[in-house]
Amino acid sequence: LLLDILRRCQTGDARLKGLLPEGTVVAHKTGSMGVAITNDVGIITLPEGAGHVAAAVYLKASDQPPAARERAIAEIARAVRDYFLFR
């Protein structure tokens, strides 16, 4: 039930899912608190039955614009996915 709810999240396409290959299943929930906090937590499904990776990325306020913070989250998610897929 929880995964089904998280798969329906319609926000944060530039966060955990931002740099993952098209069709990657990500069950996630975004969060923001004004300009101070940007985050996304979720479960990334690896291809070919390789399993799942849970990721939680929280960014504290910085002088970077929201798009840069979302890009940082996307880069972390891609690096984590690639590590567990190719190790």
mmCIF file of C-alpha atoms in Angstrom:
data_model
loop_
_atom_site.group_PDB
_atom_site.id
_atom_site.type_symbol
_atom_site.label_atom_id
_atom_site.label_comp_id
_atom_site.label_asym_id
_atom_site.label_seq_id
_atom_site.Cartn_x
_atom_site.Cartn_y
_atom_site.Cartn_z
ATOM 1 C CA LEU A 1 0.000 0.000 0.000
ATOM 2 C CA LEU A 2 2.777 2.413 0.943
ATOM 3 C CA LEU A 3 4.707 1.767 -2.277
ATOM 4 C CA ASP A 4 1.540 2.266 -4.310
ATOM 5 C CA ILE A 5 0.918 5.624 -2.625
ATOM 6 C CA LEU A 6 4.528 6.735 -3.126
ATOM 7 C CA ARG A 7 4.528 5.709 -6.819
ATOM 8 C CA ARG A 8 1.672 8.156 -7.393
ATOM 9 C CA CYS A 9 3.673 11.178 -6.199
ATOM 10 C CA GLN A 10 3.267 13.830 -8.899
ATOM 11 C CA THR A 11 5.887 16.304 -7.681
ATOM 12 C CA GLY A 12 9.660 16.350 -7.792
ATOM 13 C CA ASP A 13 10.375 15.089 -11.302
ATOM 14 C CA ALA A 14 13.707 16.939 -11.144
ATOM 15 C CA ARG A 15 14.715 15.415 -7.798
ATOM 16 C CA LEU A 16 15.319 11.638 -7.257
ATOM 17 C CA LYS A 17 13.904 10.800 -10.691
ATOM 18 C CA GLY A 18 15.666 13.693 -12.443
ATOM 19 C CA LEU A 19 18.690 11.902 -13.907
ATOM 20 C CA LEU A 20 17.533 8.302 -13.770
ATOM 21 C CA PRO A 21 16.915 6.469 -17.041
ATOM 22 C CA GLU A 22 13.436 6.766 -18.529
ATOM 23 C CA GLY A 23 11.094 4.167 -17.103
ATOM 24 C CA THR A 24 12.945 3.745 -13.792
ATOM 25 C CA VAL A 25 10.350 3.115 -11.092
ATOM 26 C CA VAL A 26 10.755 5.488 -8.158
ATOM 27 C CA ALA A 27 8.311 5.389 -5.260
ATOM 28 C CA HIS A 28 8.984 8.678 -3.495
ATOM 29 C CA LYS A 29 7.712 11.667 -1.561
ATOM 30 C CA THR A 30 9.107 15.140 -1.973
ATOM 31 C CA GLY A 31 9.212 17.811 0.644
ATOM 32 C CA SER A 32 10.083 21.475 0.889
ATOM 33 C CA MET A 33 9.895 24.050 3.603
ATOM 34 C CA GLY A 34 9.979 27.497 2.055
ATOM 35 C CA VAL A 35 13.447 28.246 0.751
ATOM 36 C CA ALA A 36 15.141 26.546 3.704
ATOM 37 C CA ILE A 37 14.682 22.814 3.032
ATOM 38 C CA THR A 38 14.525 20.739 -0.154
ATOM 39 C CA ASN A 39 14.218 16.963 0.090
ATOM 40 C CA ASP A 40 13.063 13.756 -1.529
ATOM 41 C CA VAL A 41 12.897 10.273 -0.055
ATOM 42 C CA GLY A 42 12.054 7.103 -1.881
ATOM 43 C CA ILE A 43 12.743 3.631 -3.168
ATOM 44 C CA ILE A 44 14.420 3.221 -6.550
ATOM 45 C CA THR A 45 13.754 -0.055 -8.374
ATOM 46 C CA LEU A 46 16.874 -1.349 -10.110
ATOM 47 C CA PRO A 47 16.475 -2.956 -13.545
ATOM 48 C CA GLU A 48 16.520 -6.665 -14.354
ATOM 49 C CA GLY A 49 15.477 -7.770 -10.868
ATOM 50 C CA ALA A 50 18.632 -6.326 -9.266
ATOM 51 C CA GLY A 51 16.634 -5.160 -6.247
ATOM 52 C CA HIS A 52 15.804 -1.821 -4.691
ATOM 53 C CA VAL A 53 17.692 1.112 -3.209
ATOM 54 C CA ALA A 54 16.233 3.343 -0.511
ATOM 55 C CA ALA A 55 17.377 6.962 -0.684
ATOM 56 C CA ALA A 56 16.730 9.948 1.547
ATOM 57 C CA VAL A 57 18.278 13.257 0.531
ATOM 58 C CA TYR A 58 17.755 16.393 2.606
ATOM 59 C CA LEU A 59 19.338 19.702 1.634
ATOM 60 C CA LYS A 60 19.584 22.619 4.005
ATOM 61 C CA ALA A 61 19.242 26.206 2.835
ATOM 62 C CA SER A 62 22.051 27.496 0.702
ATOM 63 C CA ASP A 63 22.702 30.348 -1.654
ATOM 64 C CA GLN A 64 21.825 28.017 -4.536
ATOM 65 C CA PRO A 65 18.489 28.384 -6.365
ATOM 66 C CA PRO A 66 15.872 25.610 -6.060
ATOM 67 C CA ALA A 67 16.775 24.159 -9.477
ATOM 68 C CA ALA A 68 20.399 23.690 -8.365
ATOM 69 C CA ARG A 69 19.298 21.938 -5.173
ATOM 70 C CA GLU A 70 16.997 19.640 -7.168
ATOM 71 C CA ARG A 71 19.869 18.869 -9.542
ATOM 72 C CA ALA A 72 22.075 17.925 -6.556
ATOM 73 C CA ILE A 73 19.391 15.484 -5.362
ATOM 74 C CA ALA A 74 19.156 14.006 -8.876
ATOM 75 C CA GLU A 75 22.935 13.564 -9.091
ATOM 76 C CA ILE A 76 23.029 11.784 -5.734
ATOM 77 C CA ALA A 77 20.196 9.436 -6.782
ATOM 78 C CA ARG A 78 21.944 8.608 -10.065
ATOM 79 C CA ALA A 79 25.251 7.915 -8.313
ATOM 80 C CA VAL A 80 23.568 5.653 -5.743
ATOM 81 C CA ARG A 81 21.636 3.768 -8.442
ATOM 82 C CA ASP A 82 24.750 3.282 -10.567
ATOM 83 C CA TYR A 83 26.827 2.123 -7.604
ATOM 84 C CA PHE A 84 24.379 -0.614 -6.642
ATOM 85 C CA LEU A 85 23.657 -1.589 -10.237
ATOM 86 C CA PHE A 86 27.258 -1.865 -11.434
ATOM 87 C CA ARG A 87 29.156 -3.028 -8.331
#
